[in-house]
Short mmCIF file of C-alpha atoms in Angstrom, two decimals:
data_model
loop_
_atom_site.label_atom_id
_atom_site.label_comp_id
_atom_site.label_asym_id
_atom_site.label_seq_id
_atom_site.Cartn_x
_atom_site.Cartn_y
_atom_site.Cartn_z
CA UNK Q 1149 100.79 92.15 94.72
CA UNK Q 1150 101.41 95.86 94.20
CA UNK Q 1151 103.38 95.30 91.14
CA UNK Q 1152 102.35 99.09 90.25
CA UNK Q 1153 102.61 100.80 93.63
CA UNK Q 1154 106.11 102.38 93.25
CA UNK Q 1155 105.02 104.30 90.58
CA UNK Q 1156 101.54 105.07 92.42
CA UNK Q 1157 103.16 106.14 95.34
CA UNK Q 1158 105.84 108.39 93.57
CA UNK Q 1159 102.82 109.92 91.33
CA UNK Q 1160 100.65 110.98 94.51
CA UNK Q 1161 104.08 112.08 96.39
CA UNK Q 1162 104.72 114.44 94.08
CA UNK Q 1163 101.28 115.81 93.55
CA UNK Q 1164 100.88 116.34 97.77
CA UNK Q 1165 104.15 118.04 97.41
CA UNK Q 1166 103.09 120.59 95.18
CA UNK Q 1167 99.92 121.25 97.04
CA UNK Q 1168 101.38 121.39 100.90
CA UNK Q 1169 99.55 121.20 103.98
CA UNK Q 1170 95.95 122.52 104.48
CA UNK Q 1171 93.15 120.97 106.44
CA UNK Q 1172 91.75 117.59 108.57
CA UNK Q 1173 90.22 115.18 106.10
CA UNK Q 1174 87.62 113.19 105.94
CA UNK Q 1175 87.72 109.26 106.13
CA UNK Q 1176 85.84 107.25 109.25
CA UNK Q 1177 87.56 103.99 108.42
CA UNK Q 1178 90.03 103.47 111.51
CA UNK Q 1179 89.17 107.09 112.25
CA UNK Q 1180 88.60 110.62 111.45
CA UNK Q 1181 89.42 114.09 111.88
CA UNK Q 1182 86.68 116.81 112.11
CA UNK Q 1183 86.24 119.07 109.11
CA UNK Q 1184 86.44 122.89 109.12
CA UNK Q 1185 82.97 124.57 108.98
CA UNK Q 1186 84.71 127.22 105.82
CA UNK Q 1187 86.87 124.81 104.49
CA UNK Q 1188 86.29 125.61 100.38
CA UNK Q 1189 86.12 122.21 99.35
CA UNK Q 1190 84.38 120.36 96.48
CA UNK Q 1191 83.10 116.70 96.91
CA UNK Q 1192 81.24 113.85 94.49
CA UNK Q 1193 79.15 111.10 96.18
CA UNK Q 1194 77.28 108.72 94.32
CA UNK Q 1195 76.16 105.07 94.14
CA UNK Q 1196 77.64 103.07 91.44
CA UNK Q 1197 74.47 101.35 89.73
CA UNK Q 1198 74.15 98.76 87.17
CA UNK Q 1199 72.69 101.16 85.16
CA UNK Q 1200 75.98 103.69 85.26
CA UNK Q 1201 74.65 106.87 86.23
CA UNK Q 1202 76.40 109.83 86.69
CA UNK Q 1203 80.21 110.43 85.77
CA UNK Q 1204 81.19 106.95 84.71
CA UNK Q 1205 83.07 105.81 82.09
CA UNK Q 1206 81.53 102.55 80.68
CA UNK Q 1207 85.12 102.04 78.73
CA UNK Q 1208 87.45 99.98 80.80
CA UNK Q 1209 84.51 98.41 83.00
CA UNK Q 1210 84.67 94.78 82.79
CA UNK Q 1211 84.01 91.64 84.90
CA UNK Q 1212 87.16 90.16 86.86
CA UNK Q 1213 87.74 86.45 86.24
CA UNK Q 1214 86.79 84.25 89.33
CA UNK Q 1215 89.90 83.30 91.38
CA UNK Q 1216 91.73 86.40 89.93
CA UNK Q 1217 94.38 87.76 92.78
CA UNK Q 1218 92.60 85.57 95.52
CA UNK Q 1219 89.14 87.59 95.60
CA UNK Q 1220 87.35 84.39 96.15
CA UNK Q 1221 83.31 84.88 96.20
CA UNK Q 1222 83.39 88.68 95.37
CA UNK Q 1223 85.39 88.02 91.86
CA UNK Q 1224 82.25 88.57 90.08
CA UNK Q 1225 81.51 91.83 90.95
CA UNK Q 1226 81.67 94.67 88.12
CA UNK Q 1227 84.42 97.27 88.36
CA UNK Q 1228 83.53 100.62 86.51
CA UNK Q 1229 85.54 103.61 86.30
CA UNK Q 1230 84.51 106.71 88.66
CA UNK Q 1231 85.47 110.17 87.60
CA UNK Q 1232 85.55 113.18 90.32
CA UNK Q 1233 82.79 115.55 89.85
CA UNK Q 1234 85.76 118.68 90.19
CA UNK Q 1235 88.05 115.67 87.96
CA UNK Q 1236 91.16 115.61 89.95
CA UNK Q 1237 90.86 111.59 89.78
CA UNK Q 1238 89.42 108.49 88.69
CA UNK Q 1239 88.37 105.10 90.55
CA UNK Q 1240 87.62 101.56 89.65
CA UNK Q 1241 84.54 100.85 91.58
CA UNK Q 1242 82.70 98.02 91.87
CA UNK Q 1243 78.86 97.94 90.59
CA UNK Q 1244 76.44 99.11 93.79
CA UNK Q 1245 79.18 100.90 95.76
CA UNK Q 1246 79.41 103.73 96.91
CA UNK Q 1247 82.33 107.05 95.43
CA UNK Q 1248 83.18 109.79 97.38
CA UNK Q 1249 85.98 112.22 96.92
CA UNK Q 1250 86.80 115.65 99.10
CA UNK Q 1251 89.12 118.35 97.36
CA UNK Q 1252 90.82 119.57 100.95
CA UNK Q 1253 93.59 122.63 98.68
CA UNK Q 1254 94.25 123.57 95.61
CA UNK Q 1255 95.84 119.62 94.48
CA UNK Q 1256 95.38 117.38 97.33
CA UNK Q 1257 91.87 115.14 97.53
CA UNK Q 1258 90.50 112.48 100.13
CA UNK Q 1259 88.47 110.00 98.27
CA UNK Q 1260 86.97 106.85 99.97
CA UNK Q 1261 84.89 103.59 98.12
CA UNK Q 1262 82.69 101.85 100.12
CA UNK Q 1263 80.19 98.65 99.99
CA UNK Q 1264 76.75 99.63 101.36
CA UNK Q 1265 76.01 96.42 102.51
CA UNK Q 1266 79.11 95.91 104.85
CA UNK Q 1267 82.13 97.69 106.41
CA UNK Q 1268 84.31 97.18 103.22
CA UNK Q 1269 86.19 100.17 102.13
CA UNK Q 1270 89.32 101.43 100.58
CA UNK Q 1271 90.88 105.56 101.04
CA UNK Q 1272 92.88 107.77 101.48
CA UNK Q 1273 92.92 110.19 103.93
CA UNK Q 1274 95.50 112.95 103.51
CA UNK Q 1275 96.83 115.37 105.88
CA UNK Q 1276 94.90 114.85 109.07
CA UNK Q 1277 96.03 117.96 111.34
CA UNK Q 1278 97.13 117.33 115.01
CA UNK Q 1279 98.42 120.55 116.76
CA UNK Q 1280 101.30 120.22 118.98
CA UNK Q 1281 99.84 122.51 121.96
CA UNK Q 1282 96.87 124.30 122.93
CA UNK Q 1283 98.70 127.48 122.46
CA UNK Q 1284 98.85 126.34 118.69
CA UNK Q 1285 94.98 126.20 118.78
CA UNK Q 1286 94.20 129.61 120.56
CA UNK Q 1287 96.80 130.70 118.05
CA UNK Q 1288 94.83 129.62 115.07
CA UNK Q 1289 91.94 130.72 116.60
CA UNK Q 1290 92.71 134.18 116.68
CA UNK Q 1291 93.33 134.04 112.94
CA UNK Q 1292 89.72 132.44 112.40
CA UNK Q 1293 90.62 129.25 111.08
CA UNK Q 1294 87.35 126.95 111.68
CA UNK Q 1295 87.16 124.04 113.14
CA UNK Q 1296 90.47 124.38 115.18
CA UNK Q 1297 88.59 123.29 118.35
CA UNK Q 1298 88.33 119.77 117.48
CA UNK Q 1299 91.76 119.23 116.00
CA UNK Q 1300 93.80 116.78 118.57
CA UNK Q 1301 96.57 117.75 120.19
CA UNK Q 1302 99.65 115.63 120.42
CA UNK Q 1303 103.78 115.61 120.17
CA UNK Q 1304 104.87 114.24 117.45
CA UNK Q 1305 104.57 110.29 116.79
CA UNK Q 1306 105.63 107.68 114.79
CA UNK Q 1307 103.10 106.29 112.42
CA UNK Q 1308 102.23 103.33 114.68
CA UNK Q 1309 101.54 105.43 117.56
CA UNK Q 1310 99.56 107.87 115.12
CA UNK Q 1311 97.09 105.90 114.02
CA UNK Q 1312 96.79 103.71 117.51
CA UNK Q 1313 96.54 106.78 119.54
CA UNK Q 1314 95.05 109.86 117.26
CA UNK Q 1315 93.29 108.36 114.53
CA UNK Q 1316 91.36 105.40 115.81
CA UNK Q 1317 89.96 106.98 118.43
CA UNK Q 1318 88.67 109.84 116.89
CA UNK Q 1319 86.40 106.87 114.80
CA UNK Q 1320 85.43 104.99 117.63
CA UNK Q 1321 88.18 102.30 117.11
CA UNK Q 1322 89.76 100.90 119.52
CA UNK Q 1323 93.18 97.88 120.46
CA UNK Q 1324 94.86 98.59 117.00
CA UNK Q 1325 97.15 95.51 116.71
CA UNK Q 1326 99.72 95.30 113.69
CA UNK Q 1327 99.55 91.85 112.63
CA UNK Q 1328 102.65 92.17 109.92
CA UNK Q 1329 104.74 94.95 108.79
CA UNK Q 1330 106.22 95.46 105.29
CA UNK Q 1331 109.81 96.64 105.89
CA UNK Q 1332 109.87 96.70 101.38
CA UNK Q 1333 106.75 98.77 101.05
CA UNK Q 1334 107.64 101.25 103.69
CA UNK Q 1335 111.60 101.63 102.65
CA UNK Q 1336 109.50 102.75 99.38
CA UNK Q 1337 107.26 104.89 101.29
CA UNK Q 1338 109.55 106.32 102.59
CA UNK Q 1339 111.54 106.95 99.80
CA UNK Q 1340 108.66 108.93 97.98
CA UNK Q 1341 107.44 111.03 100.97
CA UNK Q 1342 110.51 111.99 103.06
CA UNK Q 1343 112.19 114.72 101.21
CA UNK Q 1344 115.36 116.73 102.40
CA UNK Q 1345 114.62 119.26 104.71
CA UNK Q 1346 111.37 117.92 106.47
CA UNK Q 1347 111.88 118.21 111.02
CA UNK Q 1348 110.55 114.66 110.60
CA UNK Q 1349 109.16 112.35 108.87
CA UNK Q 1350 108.50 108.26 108.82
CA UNK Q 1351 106.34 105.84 106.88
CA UNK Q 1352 105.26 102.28 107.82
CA UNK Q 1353 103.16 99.54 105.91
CA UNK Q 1354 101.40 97.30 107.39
CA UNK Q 1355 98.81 95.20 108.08
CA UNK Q 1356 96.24 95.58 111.51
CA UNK Q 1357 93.75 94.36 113.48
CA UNK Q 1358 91.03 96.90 115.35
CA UNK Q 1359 88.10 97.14 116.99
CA UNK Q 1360 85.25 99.80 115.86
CA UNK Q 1361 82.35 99.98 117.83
CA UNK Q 1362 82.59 96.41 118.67
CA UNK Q 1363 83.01 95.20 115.02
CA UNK Q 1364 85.97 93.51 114.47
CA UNK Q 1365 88.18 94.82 111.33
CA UNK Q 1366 90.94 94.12 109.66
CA UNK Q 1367 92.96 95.97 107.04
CA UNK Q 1368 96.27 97.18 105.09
CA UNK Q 1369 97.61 100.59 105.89
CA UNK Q 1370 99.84 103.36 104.65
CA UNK Q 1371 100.62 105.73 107.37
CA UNK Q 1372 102.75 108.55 106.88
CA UNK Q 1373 103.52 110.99 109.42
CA UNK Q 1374 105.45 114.17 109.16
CA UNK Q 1375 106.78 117.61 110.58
CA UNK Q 1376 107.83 120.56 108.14
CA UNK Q 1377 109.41 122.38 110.97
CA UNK Q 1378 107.00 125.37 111.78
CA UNK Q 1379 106.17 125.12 114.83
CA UNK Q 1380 102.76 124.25 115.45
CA UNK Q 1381 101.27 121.14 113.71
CA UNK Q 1382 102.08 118.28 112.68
CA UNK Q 1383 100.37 115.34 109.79
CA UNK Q 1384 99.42 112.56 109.61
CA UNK Q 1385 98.85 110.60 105.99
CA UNK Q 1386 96.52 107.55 106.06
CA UNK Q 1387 95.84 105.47 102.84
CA UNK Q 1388 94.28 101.84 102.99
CA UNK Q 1389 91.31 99.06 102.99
CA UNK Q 1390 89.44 97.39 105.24
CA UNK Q 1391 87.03 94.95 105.72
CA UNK Q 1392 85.08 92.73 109.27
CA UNK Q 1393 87.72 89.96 109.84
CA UNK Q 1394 85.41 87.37 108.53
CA UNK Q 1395 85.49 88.55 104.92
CA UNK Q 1396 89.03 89.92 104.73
CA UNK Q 1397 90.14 86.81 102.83
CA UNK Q 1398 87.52 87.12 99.92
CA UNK Q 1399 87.65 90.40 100.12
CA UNK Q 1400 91.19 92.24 100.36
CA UNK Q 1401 91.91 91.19 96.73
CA UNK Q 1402 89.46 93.40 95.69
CA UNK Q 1403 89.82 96.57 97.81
CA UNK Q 1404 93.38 96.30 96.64
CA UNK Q 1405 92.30 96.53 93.30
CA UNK Q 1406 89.93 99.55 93.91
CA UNK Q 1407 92.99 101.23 96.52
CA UNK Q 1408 95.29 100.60 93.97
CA UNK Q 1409 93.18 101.76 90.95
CA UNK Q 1410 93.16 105.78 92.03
CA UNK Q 1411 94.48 108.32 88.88
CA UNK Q 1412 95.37 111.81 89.45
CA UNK Q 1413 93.36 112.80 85.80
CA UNK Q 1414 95.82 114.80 83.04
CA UNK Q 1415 94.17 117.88 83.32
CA UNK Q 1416 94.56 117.99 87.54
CA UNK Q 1417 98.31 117.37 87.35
CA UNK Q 1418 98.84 120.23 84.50
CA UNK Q 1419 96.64 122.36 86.83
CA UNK Q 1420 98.58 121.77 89.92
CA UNK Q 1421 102.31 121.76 88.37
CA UNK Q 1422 101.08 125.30 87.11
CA UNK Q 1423 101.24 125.91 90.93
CA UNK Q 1424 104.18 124.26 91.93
CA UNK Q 1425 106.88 127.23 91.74
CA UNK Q 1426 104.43 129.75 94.62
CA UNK Q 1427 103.63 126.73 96.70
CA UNK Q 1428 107.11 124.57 96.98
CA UNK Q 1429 108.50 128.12 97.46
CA UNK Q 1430 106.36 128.58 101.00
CA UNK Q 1431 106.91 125.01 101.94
CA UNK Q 1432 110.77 125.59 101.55
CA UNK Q 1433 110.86 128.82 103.22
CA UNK Q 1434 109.07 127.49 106.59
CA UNK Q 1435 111.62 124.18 105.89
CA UNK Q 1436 114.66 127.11 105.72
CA UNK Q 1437 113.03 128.78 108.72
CA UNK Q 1438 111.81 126.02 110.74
CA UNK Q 1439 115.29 126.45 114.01
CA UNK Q 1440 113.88 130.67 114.22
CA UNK Q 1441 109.92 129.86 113.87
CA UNK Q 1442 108.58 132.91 115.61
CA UNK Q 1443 104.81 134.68 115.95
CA UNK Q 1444 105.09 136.09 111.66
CA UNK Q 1445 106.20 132.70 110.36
CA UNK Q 1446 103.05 130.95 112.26
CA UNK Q 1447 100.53 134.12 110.85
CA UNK Q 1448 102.11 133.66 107.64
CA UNK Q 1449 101.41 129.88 107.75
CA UNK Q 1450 98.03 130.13 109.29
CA UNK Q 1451 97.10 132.32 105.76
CA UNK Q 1452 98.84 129.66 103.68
CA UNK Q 1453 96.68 127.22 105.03
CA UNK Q 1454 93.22 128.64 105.30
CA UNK Q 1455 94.33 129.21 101.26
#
């Protein structure tokens, strides 16, 4: 399993690098985070039929061989690649699914794949704001960001206590219970997300029992949370798949595949290393800045941001 996620994780780290930090996102798997009424954003939603409508690529599609990666009774479902309406990435999604993706700045998209007929799904959820006080909110406020009011506030956590304790709840989950950890997968996480510099940062992967809304789930997480030292907020990444308990074991092998399946497109990378010099240049300078963060470096943030 995940014989290609180094590479996948190192290929999205760097892309969320060059982007930074904007706005909540949008996934309701474990939980979500309420979306800003201005946000300029750009999503695709569509239901992948047998006939392949819309932006999919019929080359590539193909039938997965029963028993393939433990899938069990869902082996013989379709996958067929998915292409962003805005094209910042493609998806291998299986036939009669549902595609959604959420452009939340310049580089960085949410996307989320979900079956129709159950509580399967596979996402990825990136940079889910929490403020650390209510002066932060009345701050941001003032500057007319939208949406501030429903943003949680919270010191900073460790990814456990993230998700357990902001995320879940805000998607009417509930008793978040990590059933296995993967000390390999997060050293790697780690590795590709926690760059020199950052006032904190920690990754864990793992695997969890919840309850949401009195369904029981189960699924494999990514959870990333980190501080870049301004003052004010705090993130929290969340990438994963889940499924009820009862058909996590015929089903995980496939949301892997789909989870695991995401491509930032050529043309989206080009676009965003063109931006990489202005924007690693203000993440830096709140990084330099982060001991003296005072009333201009929070104004200046608050317009990087709402950009």
């Amino acid at each position: 399993m995940y014989k290609n996620i180094f590479s996948f994780l190192v290929t999205i780290a760097i892309l969320l690098a060059l982007s930074g930090c904007t706005s909540p996102g949008i996934n309701e798997k474990i939980g979500s985070v309420p979306e800003s009424d201005n946000n300029e954003t750009e999503v695709g939603s569509e239901n992948i039929s047998a006939s392949g409508t819309g932006t999919i690529a019929e080359q590539g599609a193909g039938k997965m061989p029963a028993g393939d990666d433990g899938i069990g009774a869902e082996a013989g479902l379709k996958l067929k690649e998915w292409k962003a309406p805005d094209g910042s990435i493609t998806l291998q999604v299986p036939e009669g699914w549902n595609a959604a993706e959420k452009r939340i700045d310049n580089c960085t998209v949410n996307w989320n794949v979900e079956d129709p007929t159950s509580a399967k799904s596979a996402y990825m959820n990136n940079q889910i704001m929490v403020l650390k006080s209510e002066q932060a909110r009345e701050m941001y406020k003032a500057y007319g960001l939208q949406g501030i009011d429903n943003v949680p506030v919270s010191d900073y956590l460790l990814p456990e206590q993230a998700v357990s304790r902001i995320v879940a709840p805000l998607g009417g989950s509930s008793n978040v219970q990590i059933v296995e950890r993967d000390n390999e997968l997060t050293q790697q996480v780690y590795n590709a997300y926690c760059i020199t510099g950052l006032a904190a940062c920690n990754a864990l992967v793992f695997d969890a029992t919840y309850d949401n809304n009195g369904r029981a789930m189960k699924g494999k997480y990514f959870a990333v949370t980190l501080d870049l030292g301004e003052g004010t907020t705090w993130w929290i990444n969340l990438w994963g798949y889940t499924s009820p308990v009862g058909e996590w074991e015929e089903s995980g092998g496939l949301l892997e595949k789909v989870f695991t399946s995401v491509m930032y497109t050529e043309e989206w990378q080009s676009k965003c290393r063109k931006n990489a010099e202005s924007t690693i240049g203000v993440i830096n300078e709140v990084i330099k800045n982060r001991q003296a963060a005072s009333q201009d470096s929070a104004e200046q943030w608050s317009q990087y941001i709402r950009n």
